[in-house]
């Protein structure tokens, strides 16, 4: 349920109302806009007498939220959330390009790719240290060493980092990592999500291979209900009957998620297509559809990549992509 307060409500009146809601066992989420303050009520709101609430002089309107996700809901928070990532902003018109290899493989690889993608216009460096591979016999990532190499690349380039966590026991290793990624396969690992909700780290949550948008937003709710509101959503393609591409990029997810939620939406055309040639056109389409950012896999030698080489761009190809995406962004600016 949301209660919109009238513009002239005093601080004291507001606090009294909040205390009253809390006395009914409800959690109160406060969203202050330019004109109105919105109180989002979470919990069993059946005890709230809507008629009584509406009759209060400080109440402008009261609405029940029918969607089961509350914290991520745009009705709760009408303005776009802008999330700070190591001094950079994402969301609400702020656009960032995340780029880097699927996995951190060695010192020279991550440093070379980091320098090149930065020069091309990437603002956040990606690199997997813990890799969720379909086969247990495939390269599983460098783990703690991979994170150390990422931290070195951060020191050299100044770029904030994103890397995937698979198990909460590794959380301490992520101290210097600016965004923790929850991969598609872990989107419904609810225990992991709950633990991440207790942290103040920015979390990028990827849509599961076979999950709908409501399920993505409900997973997000697990993080936000714990008090962590720094969440970025990521569309990375879903599994359909199409087999020419690795997944099917659901681009309508971008405007749909913007309609449903105030959180930033990033698109990953690399995992969505699985084919390097398709990454650039889909990146441009995502930018045109209003994505707040892109995540692009780049490798200095894609043929030799230990993971996802077929979808990885060379640094030169990345330069072209970033240039074209900037032109799309200019073309759609109002
Ligand atoms: C990745 O980003 O390297 C990754 C494994 O992505 P996803 O979870 O989308 O498959
Ligand atoms: Mn990958």
mmCIF file of C-alpha atoms and ligand atoms in Angstrom:
data_model
loop_
_atom_site.group_PDB
_atom_site.id
_atom_site.type_symbol
_atom_site.label_atom_id
_atom_site.label_comp_id
_atom_site.label_asym_id
_atom_site.label_seq_id
_atom_site.Cartn_x
_atom_site.Cartn_y
_atom_site.Cartn_z
ATOM 1 C CA UNK A 1 0.000 0.000 0.000
ATOM 2 C CA UNK A 2 1.189 3.543 -0.628
ATOM 3 C CA UNK A 3 0.103 6.730 1.085
ATOM 4 C CA UNK A 4 0.853 10.000 -0.696
ATOM 5 C CA UNK A 5 1.193 12.930 1.698
ATOM 6 C CA UNK A 6 -0.046 16.450 0.977
ATOM 7 C CA UNK A 7 2.628 19.010 0.143
ATOM 8 C CA UNK A 8 2.228 21.061 3.302
ATOM 9 C CA UNK A 9 2.599 18.143 5.737
ATOM 10 C CA UNK A 10 4.910 19.066 8.610
ATOM 11 C CA UNK A 11 7.765 16.861 9.708
ATOM 12 C CA UNK A 12 6.048 16.196 13.011
ATOM 13 C CA UNK A 13 2.773 15.133 11.370
ATOM 14 C CA UNK A 14 4.725 12.838 9.083
ATOM 15 C CA UNK A 15 6.644 11.267 11.954
ATOM 16 C CA UNK A 16 3.435 10.700 13.930
ATOM 17 C CA UNK A 17 1.861 8.949 10.958
ATOM 18 C CA UNK A 18 4.943 6.778 10.428
ATOM 19 C CA UNK A 19 4.981 5.829 14.119
ATOM 20 C CA UNK A 20 1.317 4.835 13.832
ATOM 21 C CA UNK A 21 2.041 2.592 10.824
ATOM 22 C CA UNK A 22 4.979 1.028 12.643
ATOM 23 C CA UNK A 23 2.815 0.350 15.674
ATOM 24 C CA UNK A 24 0.683 -1.809 13.353
ATOM 25 C CA UNK A 25 3.782 -3.890 12.570
ATOM 26 C CA UNK A 26 4.326 -2.342 9.138
ATOM 27 C CA UNK A 27 7.634 -1.400 7.586
ATOM 28 C CA UNK A 28 7.588 2.118 6.150
ATOM 29 C CA UNK A 29 9.596 3.075 3.089
ATOM 30 C CA UNK A 30 9.891 6.840 2.612
ATOM 31 C CA UNK A 31 10.353 8.312 -0.840
ATOM 32 C CA UNK A 32 10.717 12.062 -1.072
ATOM 33 C CA UNK A 33 9.993 13.539 -4.486
ATOM 34 C CA UNK A 34 10.061 17.161 -5.614
ATOM 35 C CA UNK A 35 6.380 17.657 -4.842
ATOM 36 C CA UNK A 36 5.154 14.778 -2.742
ATOM 37 C CA UNK A 37 6.353 12.385 -0.110
ATOM 38 C CA UNK A 38 5.259 8.807 -0.668
ATOM 39 C CA UNK A 39 5.100 6.351 2.206
ATOM 40 C CA UNK A 40 5.331 2.754 1.072
ATOM 41 C CA UNK A 41 3.833 0.333 3.569
ATOM 42 C CA UNK A 42 5.150 -3.205 3.606
ATOM 43 C CA UNK A 43 3.633 -6.029 5.590
ATOM 44 C CA UNK A 44 0.096 -7.074 6.398
ATOM 45 C CA UNK A 45 -1.824 -3.953 5.397
ATOM 46 C CA UNK A 46 -5.223 -5.598 5.870
ATOM 47 C CA UNK A 47 -5.302 -3.960 9.312
ATOM 48 C CA UNK A 48 -5.110 -0.490 7.787
ATOM 49 C CA UNK A 49 -8.488 1.200 7.524
ATOM 50 C CA UNK A 50 -8.240 2.925 4.134
ATOM 51 C CA UNK A 51 -11.314 5.101 4.801
ATOM 52 C CA UNK A 52 -9.800 6.392 8.028
ATOM 53 C CA UNK A 53 -6.444 7.028 6.371
ATOM 54 C CA UNK A 54 -8.032 8.920 3.487
ATOM 55 C CA UNK A 55 -9.934 11.134 5.893
ATOM 56 C CA UNK A 56 -6.729 12.463 7.499
ATOM 57 C CA UNK A 57 -5.975 16.066 6.538
ATOM 58 C CA UNK A 58 -2.352 15.297 5.568
ATOM 59 C CA UNK A 59 -3.213 12.470 3.168
ATOM 60 C CA UNK A 60 -3.478 13.200 -0.530
ATOM 61 C CA UNK A 61 -4.278 9.668 -1.690
ATOM 62 C CA UNK A 62 -3.977 6.014 -0.715
ATOM 63 C CA UNK A 63 -3.471 3.113 -3.133
ATOM 64 C CA UNK A 64 -3.092 -0.590 -2.699
ATOM 65 C CA UNK A 65 -0.200 -2.018 -4.728
ATOM 66 C CA UNK A 66 -1.400 -5.127 -6.455
ATOM 67 C CA UNK A 67 2.039 -6.338 -7.565
ATOM 68 C CA UNK A 68 3.769 -8.637 -5.065
ATOM 69 C CA UNK A 69 7.060 -6.728 -5.395
ATOM 70 C CA UNK A 70 7.056 -3.561 -3.333
ATOM 71 C CA UNK A 71 10.530 -2.079 -2.856
ATOM 72 C CA UNK A 72 11.440 -2.282 -6.537
ATOM 73 C CA UNK A 73 8.019 -0.983 -7.611
ATOM 74 C CA UNK A 74 7.859 2.361 -9.377
ATOM 75 C CA UNK A 75 4.649 3.181 -7.537
ATOM 76 C CA UNK A 76 6.735 3.216 -4.371
ATOM 77 C CA UNK A 77 9.382 5.453 -5.798
ATOM 78 C CA UNK A 78 8.184 7.351 -8.831
ATOM 79 C CA UNK A 79 11.564 8.777 -9.822
ATOM 80 C CA UNK A 80 14.326 6.655 -11.377
ATOM 81 C CA UNK A 81 16.858 5.383 -8.871
ATOM 82 C CA UNK A 82 20.333 6.664 -9.566
ATOM 83 C CA UNK A 83 22.986 4.333 -8.222
ATOM 84 C CA UNK A 84 26.499 5.421 -7.385
ATOM 85 C CA UNK A 85 29.218 3.025 -8.529
ATOM 86 C CA UNK A 86 32.632 4.148 -7.331
ATOM 87 C CA UNK A 87 31.761 7.771 -8.102
ATOM 88 C CA UNK A 88 29.942 7.003 -11.374
ATOM 89 C CA UNK A 89 26.192 7.230 -11.663
ATOM 90 C CA UNK A 90 23.904 4.758 -13.356
ATOM 91 C CA UNK A 91 20.180 5.224 -13.944
ATOM 92 C CA UNK A 92 17.973 8.281 -14.382
ATOM 93 C CA UNK A 93 19.623 9.250 -17.667
ATOM 94 C CA UNK A 94 23.140 8.247 -16.584
ATOM 95 C CA UNK A 95 24.499 5.560 -18.900
ATOM 96 C CA UNK A 96 27.548 3.355 -18.296
ATOM 97 C CA UNK A 97 29.299 0.730 -20.386
ATOM 98 C CA UNK A 98 30.648 -2.271 -18.512
ATOM 99 C CA UNK A 99 33.238 -4.224 -20.487
ATOM 100 C CA UNK A 100 35.903 -6.851 -19.963
ATOM 101 C CA UNK A 101 36.533 -10.533 -20.361
ATOM 102 C CA UNK A 102 34.153 -13.296 -19.386
ATOM 103 C CA UNK A 103 36.831 -14.605 -16.996
ATOM 104 C CA UNK A 104 39.999 -13.200 -15.580
ATOM 105 C CA UNK A 105 42.677 -15.527 -16.994
ATOM 106 C CA UNK A 106 46.028 -13.978 -16.107
ATOM 107 C CA UNK A 107 47.717 -10.692 -15.249
ATOM 108 C CA UNK A 108 48.529 -9.541 -18.785
ATOM 109 C CA UNK A 109 45.123 -10.467 -20.169
ATOM 110 C CA UNK A 110 43.068 -8.493 -17.645
ATOM 111 C CA UNK A 111 45.401 -5.506 -17.653
ATOM 112 C CA UNK A 112 45.542 -5.294 -21.423
ATOM 113 C CA UNK A 113 41.773 -5.664 -21.817
ATOM 114 C CA UNK A 114 41.147 -3.128 -19.022
ATOM 115 C CA UNK A 115 43.371 -0.483 -20.639
ATOM 116 C CA UNK A 116 41.858 -1.064 -24.054
ATOM 117 C CA UNK A 117 38.198 -0.973 -23.042
ATOM 118 C CA UNK A 118 38.817 2.128 -20.960
ATOM 119 C CA UNK A 119 40.375 3.843 -23.980
ATOM 120 C CA UNK A 120 37.350 2.780 -26.037
ATOM 121 C CA UNK A 121 34.842 4.334 -23.627
ATOM 122 C CA UNK A 122 34.006 1.647 -21.080
ATOM 123 C CA UNK A 123 33.573 3.038 -17.588
ATOM 124 C CA UNK A 124 33.278 -0.146 -15.493
ATOM 125 C CA UNK A 125 35.498 -3.224 -15.792
ATOM 126 C CA UNK A 126 34.016 -6.709 -15.706
ATOM 127 C CA UNK A 127 35.820 -9.999 -15.143
ATOM 128 C CA UNK A 128 34.654 -13.297 -13.715
ATOM 129 C CA UNK A 129 36.739 -14.863 -10.959
ATOM 130 C CA UNK A 130 34.104 -17.403 -9.877
ATOM 131 C CA UNK A 131 32.586 -18.929 -13.002
ATOM 132 C CA UNK A 132 29.285 -20.823 -13.087
ATOM 133 C CA UNK A 133 30.117 -23.317 -15.862
ATOM 134 C CA UNK A 134 27.686 -25.870 -17.246
ATOM 135 C CA UNK A 135 30.408 -28.532 -17.133
ATOM 136 C CA UNK A 136 32.398 -29.169 -13.961
ATOM 137 C CA UNK A 137 35.372 -30.028 -16.209
ATOM 138 C CA UNK A 138 35.537 -26.539 -17.743
ATOM 139 C CA UNK A 139 37.647 -23.663 -16.372
ATOM 140 C CA UNK A 140 36.024 -22.594 -13.103
ATOM 141 C CA UNK A 141 37.793 -19.240 -12.728
ATOM 142 C CA UNK A 142 40.869 -18.084 -10.826
ATOM 143 C CA UNK A 143 38.773 -17.366 -7.706
ATOM 144 C CA UNK A 144 40.674 -15.287 -5.081
ATOM 145 C CA UNK A 145 43.626 -14.772 -7.470
ATOM 146 C CA UNK A 146 41.186 -13.505 -10.103
ATOM 147 C CA UNK A 147 39.827 -10.896 -7.695
ATOM 148 C CA UNK A 148 43.379 -9.802 -6.834
ATOM 149 C CA UNK A 149 44.152 -9.315 -10.529
ATOM 150 C CA UNK A 150 40.947 -7.302 -10.964
ATOM 151 C CA UNK A 151 41.966 -5.090 -8.043
ATOM 152 C CA UNK A 152 45.296 -4.508 -9.714
ATOM 153 C CA UNK A 153 43.536 -3.527 -12.959
ATOM 154 C CA UNK A 154 41.345 -1.167 -10.936
ATOM 155 C CA UNK A 155 44.408 0.434 -9.399
ATOM 156 C CA UNK A 156 46.059 0.942 -12.766
ATOM 157 C CA UNK A 157 43.013 2.166 -14.695
ATOM 158 C CA UNK A 158 40.887 3.694 -11.943
ATOM 159 C CA UNK A 159 37.860 1.789 -13.251
ATOM 160 C CA UNK A 160 35.257 0.458 -10.796
ATOM 161 C CA UNK A 161 34.812 -3.309 -10.932
ATOM 162 C CA UNK A 162 32.010 -5.815 -11.317
ATOM 163 C CA UNK A 163 32.461 -9.528 -10.645
ATOM 164 C CA UNK A 164 30.150 -12.456 -9.977
ATOM 165 C CA UNK A 165 29.668 -14.063 -6.583
ATOM 166 C CA UNK A 166 28.513 -17.677 -6.403
ATOM 167 C CA UNK A 167 28.718 -18.388 -2.708
ATOM 168 C CA UNK A 168 28.225 -16.009 0.209
ATOM 169 C CA UNK A 169 31.251 -17.469 1.985
ATOM 170 C CA UNK A 170 33.396 -15.571 -0.565
ATOM 171 C CA UNK A 171 31.874 -12.185 0.327
ATOM 172 C CA UNK A 172 34.996 -10.876 2.106
ATOM 173 C CA UNK A 173 36.974 -11.220 -1.103
ATOM 174 C CA UNK A 174 34.602 -8.730 -2.755
ATOM 175 C CA UNK A 175 35.457 -5.795 -0.505
ATOM 176 C CA UNK A 176 37.202 -3.840 -3.259
ATOM 177 C CA UNK A 177 34.725 -4.930 -5.935
ATOM 178 C CA UNK A 178 32.239 -2.129 -6.624
ATOM 179 C CA UNK A 179 29.344 -4.173 -8.015
ATOM 180 C CA UNK A 180 28.621 -7.764 -7.075
ATOM 181 C CA UNK A 181 26.984 -9.687 -9.893
ATOM 182 C CA UNK A 182 24.369 -12.334 -9.241
ATOM 183 C CA UNK A 183 24.444 -14.492 -12.351
ATOM 184 C CA UNK A 184 21.462 -15.847 -14.259
ATOM 185 C CA UNK A 185 21.874 -19.265 -12.669
ATOM 186 C CA UNK A 186 21.730 -17.804 -9.170
ATOM 187 C CA UNK A 187 18.829 -15.420 -9.729
ATOM 188 C CA UNK A 188 16.661 -17.607 -7.527
ATOM 189 C CA UNK A 189 19.298 -18.592 -4.990
ATOM 190 C CA UNK A 190 17.211 -16.972 -2.286
ATOM 191 C CA UNK A 191 19.664 -17.582 0.552
ATOM 192 C CA UNK A 192 22.397 -15.823 -1.429
ATOM 193 C CA UNK A 193 20.044 -12.934 -2.224
ATOM 194 C CA UNK A 194 19.016 -12.556 1.431
ATOM 195 C CA UNK A 195 22.650 -12.387 2.522
ATOM 196 C CA UNK A 196 23.442 -9.785 -0.141
ATOM 197 C CA UNK A 197 20.463 -7.808 1.127
ATOM 198 C CA UNK A 198 22.269 -7.407 4.443
ATOM 199 C CA UNK A 199 25.263 -5.756 2.764
ATOM 200 C CA UNK A 200 25.596 -2.248 1.380
ATOM 201 C CA UNK A 201 27.242 -3.415 -1.854
ATOM 202 C CA UNK A 202 25.693 -2.545 -5.205
ATOM 203 C CA UNK A 203 24.211 -5.711 -6.699
ATOM 204 C CA UNK A 204 23.628 -6.348 -10.401
ATOM 205 C CA UNK A 205 21.099 -9.160 -10.717
ATOM 206 C CA UNK A 206 20.788 -10.980 -14.020
ATOM 207 C CA UNK A 207 17.523 -12.397 -15.258
ATOM 208 C CA UNK A 208 17.443 -16.184 -15.074
ATOM 209 C CA UNK A 209 17.497 -18.269 -18.237
ATOM 210 C CA UNK A 210 13.845 -19.179 -17.891
ATOM 211 C CA UNK A 211 12.465 -16.512 -15.595
ATOM 212 C CA UNK A 212 9.835 -13.903 -16.288
ATOM 213 C CA UNK A 213 10.109 -10.272 -15.253
ATOM 214 C CA UNK A 214 7.908 -10.705 -12.211
ATOM 215 C CA UNK A 215 10.243 -13.418 -10.948
ATOM 216 C CA UNK A 216 13.244 -11.155 -11.566
ATOM 217 C CA UNK A 217 11.580 -8.395 -9.563
ATOM 218 C CA UNK A 218 10.611 -10.799 -6.775
ATOM 219 C CA UNK A 219 14.246 -11.900 -6.541
ATOM 220 C CA UNK A 220 15.242 -8.248 -6.362
ATOM 221 C CA UNK A 221 12.789 -7.928 -3.499
ATOM 222 C CA UNK A 222 14.801 -10.478 -1.506
ATOM 223 C CA UNK A 223 17.796 -8.128 -1.685
ATOM 224 C CA UNK A 224 15.867 -4.917 -1.080
ATOM 225 C CA UNK A 225 13.751 -6.268 1.767
ATOM 226 C CA UNK A 226 17.014 -6.768 3.680
ATOM 227 C CA UNK A 227 17.671 -3.039 3.420
ATOM 228 C CA UNK A 228 19.985 -2.939 0.405
ATOM 229 C CA UNK A 229 18.427 -0.657 -2.205
ATOM 230 C CA UNK A 230 21.462 -0.518 -4.492
ATOM 231 C CA UNK A 231 20.249 -2.908 -7.137
ATOM 232 C CA UNK A 232 20.707 -2.889 -10.909
ATOM 233 C CA UNK A 233 18.620 -5.194 -13.130
ATOM 234 C CA UNK A 234 20.169 -6.978 -16.100
ATOM 235 C CA UNK A 235 18.464 -8.478 -19.154
ATOM 236 C CA UNK A 236 20.807 -11.108 -20.633
ATOM 237 C CA UNK A 237 18.522 -13.110 -22.885
ATOM 238 C CA UNK A 238 16.204 -15.977 -22.115
ATOM 239 C CA UNK A 239 15.954 -19.504 -23.419
ATOM 240 C CA UNK A 240 13.421 -19.926 -26.219
ATOM 241 C CA UNK A 241 12.912 -22.429 -29.055
ATOM 242 C CA UNK A 242 15.385 -20.466 -31.218
ATOM 243 C CA UNK A 243 18.686 -22.267 -31.579
ATOM 244 C CA UNK A 244 20.719 -20.031 -33.905
ATOM 245 C CA UNK A 245 21.436 -17.700 -31.014
ATOM 246 C CA UNK A 246 22.597 -18.776 -27.539
ATOM 247 C CA UNK A 247 19.562 -17.070 -25.985
ATOM 248 C CA UNK A 248 16.874 -14.688 -27.197
ATOM 249 C CA UNK A 249 17.359 -11.068 -26.179
ATOM 250 C CA UNK A 250 14.077 -9.825 -24.749
ATOM 251 C CA UNK A 251 14.467 -6.137 -25.516
ATOM 252 C CA UNK A 252 10.924 -5.289 -24.535
ATOM 253 C CA UNK A 253 12.097 -6.125 -21.010
ATOM 254 C CA UNK A 254 13.868 -2.743 -20.959
ATOM 255 C CA UNK A 255 10.826 -0.439 -21.282
ATOM 256 C CA UNK A 256 8.684 -2.933 -19.351
ATOM 257 C CA UNK A 257 11.085 -2.980 -16.398
ATOM 258 C CA UNK A 258 11.309 0.806 -16.515
ATOM 259 C CA UNK A 259 7.533 0.944 -16.306
ATOM 260 C CA UNK A 260 7.357 -1.513 -13.414
ATOM 261 C CA UNK A 261 10.420 -0.457 -11.456
ATOM 262 C CA UNK A 262 12.561 2.552 -10.605
ATOM 263 C CA UNK A 263 15.789 0.527 -10.737
ATOM 264 C CA UNK A 264 18.371 0.938 -13.536
ATOM 265 C CA UNK A 265 18.293 -1.640 -16.332
ATOM 266 C CA UNK A 266 21.448 -2.906 -18.037
ATOM 267 C CA UNK A 267 21.496 -5.125 -21.145
ATOM 268 C CA UNK A 268 24.083 -7.833 -21.805
ATOM 269 C CA UNK A 269 23.995 -8.565 -25.545
ATOM 270 C CA UNK A 270 27.001 -10.918 -25.274
ATOM 271 C CA UNK A 271 25.289 -13.697 -23.320
ATOM 272 C CA UNK A 272 21.991 -12.861 -25.008
ATOM 273 C CA UNK A 273 23.280 -13.741 -28.471
ATOM 274 C CA UNK A 274 26.412 -15.844 -27.932
ATOM 275 C CA UNK A 275 27.757 -14.609 -31.284
ATOM 276 C CA UNK A 276 30.260 -11.756 -31.453
ATOM 277 C CA UNK A 277 28.847 -10.416 -34.747
ATOM 278 C CA UNK A 278 25.441 -9.893 -33.158
ATOM 279 C CA UNK A 279 26.705 -8.043 -30.113
ATOM 280 C CA UNK A 280 27.084 -4.626 -31.748
ATOM 281 C CA UNK A 281 23.619 -4.437 -33.389
ATOM 282 C CA UNK A 282 21.952 -5.672 -30.207
ATOM 283 C CA UNK A 283 23.954 -3.211 -28.096
ATOM 284 C CA UNK A 284 22.730 -0.368 -30.301
ATOM 285 C CA UNK A 285 19.159 -1.649 -30.098
ATOM 286 C CA UNK A 286 19.402 -1.843 -26.310
ATOM 287 C CA UNK A 287 20.668 1.730 -26.108
ATOM 288 C CA UNK A 288 17.813 2.824 -28.398
ATOM 289 C CA UNK A 289 15.314 0.970 -26.192
ATOM 290 C CA UNK A 290 16.406 3.055 -23.216
ATOM 291 C CA UNK A 291 18.826 0.802 -21.349
ATOM 292 C CA UNK A 292 20.800 2.547 -18.592
ATOM 293 C CA UNK A 293 23.919 0.607 -19.450
ATOM 294 C CA UNK A 294 25.470 -2.262 -21.362
ATOM 295 C CA UNK A 295 27.648 -5.164 -20.361
ATOM 296 C CA UNK A 296 29.960 -6.347 -23.134
ATOM 297 C CA UNK A 297 32.445 -9.230 -23.111
ATOM 298 C CA UNK A 298 35.797 -8.230 -24.593
ATOM 299 C CA UNK A 299 38.926 -10.398 -24.902
ATOM 300 C CA UNK A 300 42.374 -9.544 -26.256
ATOM 301 C CA UNK A 301 42.427 -12.893 -28.067
ATOM 302 C CA UNK A 302 38.885 -14.300 -28.343
ATOM 303 C CA UNK A 303 39.999 -17.496 -30.115
ATOM 304 C CA UNK A 304 42.087 -18.435 -27.116
ATOM 305 C CA UNK A 305 39.584 -17.358 -24.446
ATOM 306 C CA UNK A 306 39.035 -19.898 -21.664
ATOM 307 C CA UNK A 307 35.350 -18.987 -21.579
ATOM 308 C CA UNK A 308 32.834 -17.467 -24.006
ATOM 309 C CA UNK A 309 35.300 -16.667 -26.797
ATOM 310 C CA UNK A 310 32.623 -16.963 -29.505
ATOM 311 C CA UNK A 311 30.701 -14.025 -28.114
ATOM 312 C CA UNK A 312 33.703 -11.916 -27.102
ATOM 313 C CA UNK A 313 34.645 -8.811 -29.056
ATOM 314 C CA UNK A 314 38.219 -7.793 -29.762
ATOM 315 C CA UNK A 315 39.189 -4.417 -28.296
ATOM 316 C CA UNK A 316 39.014 -2.917 -31.819
ATOM 317 C CA UNK A 317 35.476 -4.220 -32.288
ATOM 318 C CA UNK A 318 34.586 -2.818 -28.887
ATOM 319 C CA UNK A 319 35.842 0.641 -29.903
ATOM 320 C CA UNK A 320 33.447 0.635 -32.867
ATOM 321 C CA UNK A 321 30.541 -0.572 -30.709
ATOM 322 C CA UNK A 322 31.115 2.122 -28.087
ATOM 323 C CA UNK A 323 31.305 4.813 -30.766
ATOM 324 C CA UNK A 324 28.071 3.679 -32.403
ATOM 325 C CA UNK A 325 26.293 3.393 -29.056
ATOM 326 C CA UNK A 326 27.300 6.976 -28.222
ATOM 327 C CA UNK A 327 25.751 8.084 -31.526
ATOM 328 C CA UNK A 328 22.536 6.220 -30.758
ATOM 329 C CA UNK A 329 22.435 7.873 -27.321
ATOM 330 C CA UNK A 330 22.839 11.284 -28.948
ATOM 331 C CA UNK A 331 20.118 10.489 -31.478
ATOM 332 C CA UNK A 332 17.553 9.566 -28.812
ATOM 333 C CA UNK A 333 18.409 12.427 -26.424
ATOM 334 C CA UNK A 334 15.551 14.907 -26.104
HETATM 335 C C1 LIG B 1 28.748 -13.795 -17.061
HETATM 336 O O1 LIG B 1 28.406 -12.609 -16.972
HETATM 337 O O2 LIG B 1 29.903 -14.136 -17.336
HETATM 338 C C2 LIG B 1 27.723 -14.849 -16.889
HETATM 339 C C3 LIG B 1 28.052 -16.078 -16.523
HETATM 340 O O3 LIG B 1 26.513 -14.413 -17.201
HETATM 341 P P1 LIG B 1 25.064 -15.118 -17.066
HETATM 342 O O4 LIG B 1 24.865 -15.345 -15.611
HETATM 343 O O5 LIG B 1 24.162 -14.094 -17.659
HETATM 344 O O6 LIG B 1 25.114 -16.380 -17.868
HETATM 345 MN MN1 LIG B 2 30.550 -15.063 -20.056
#
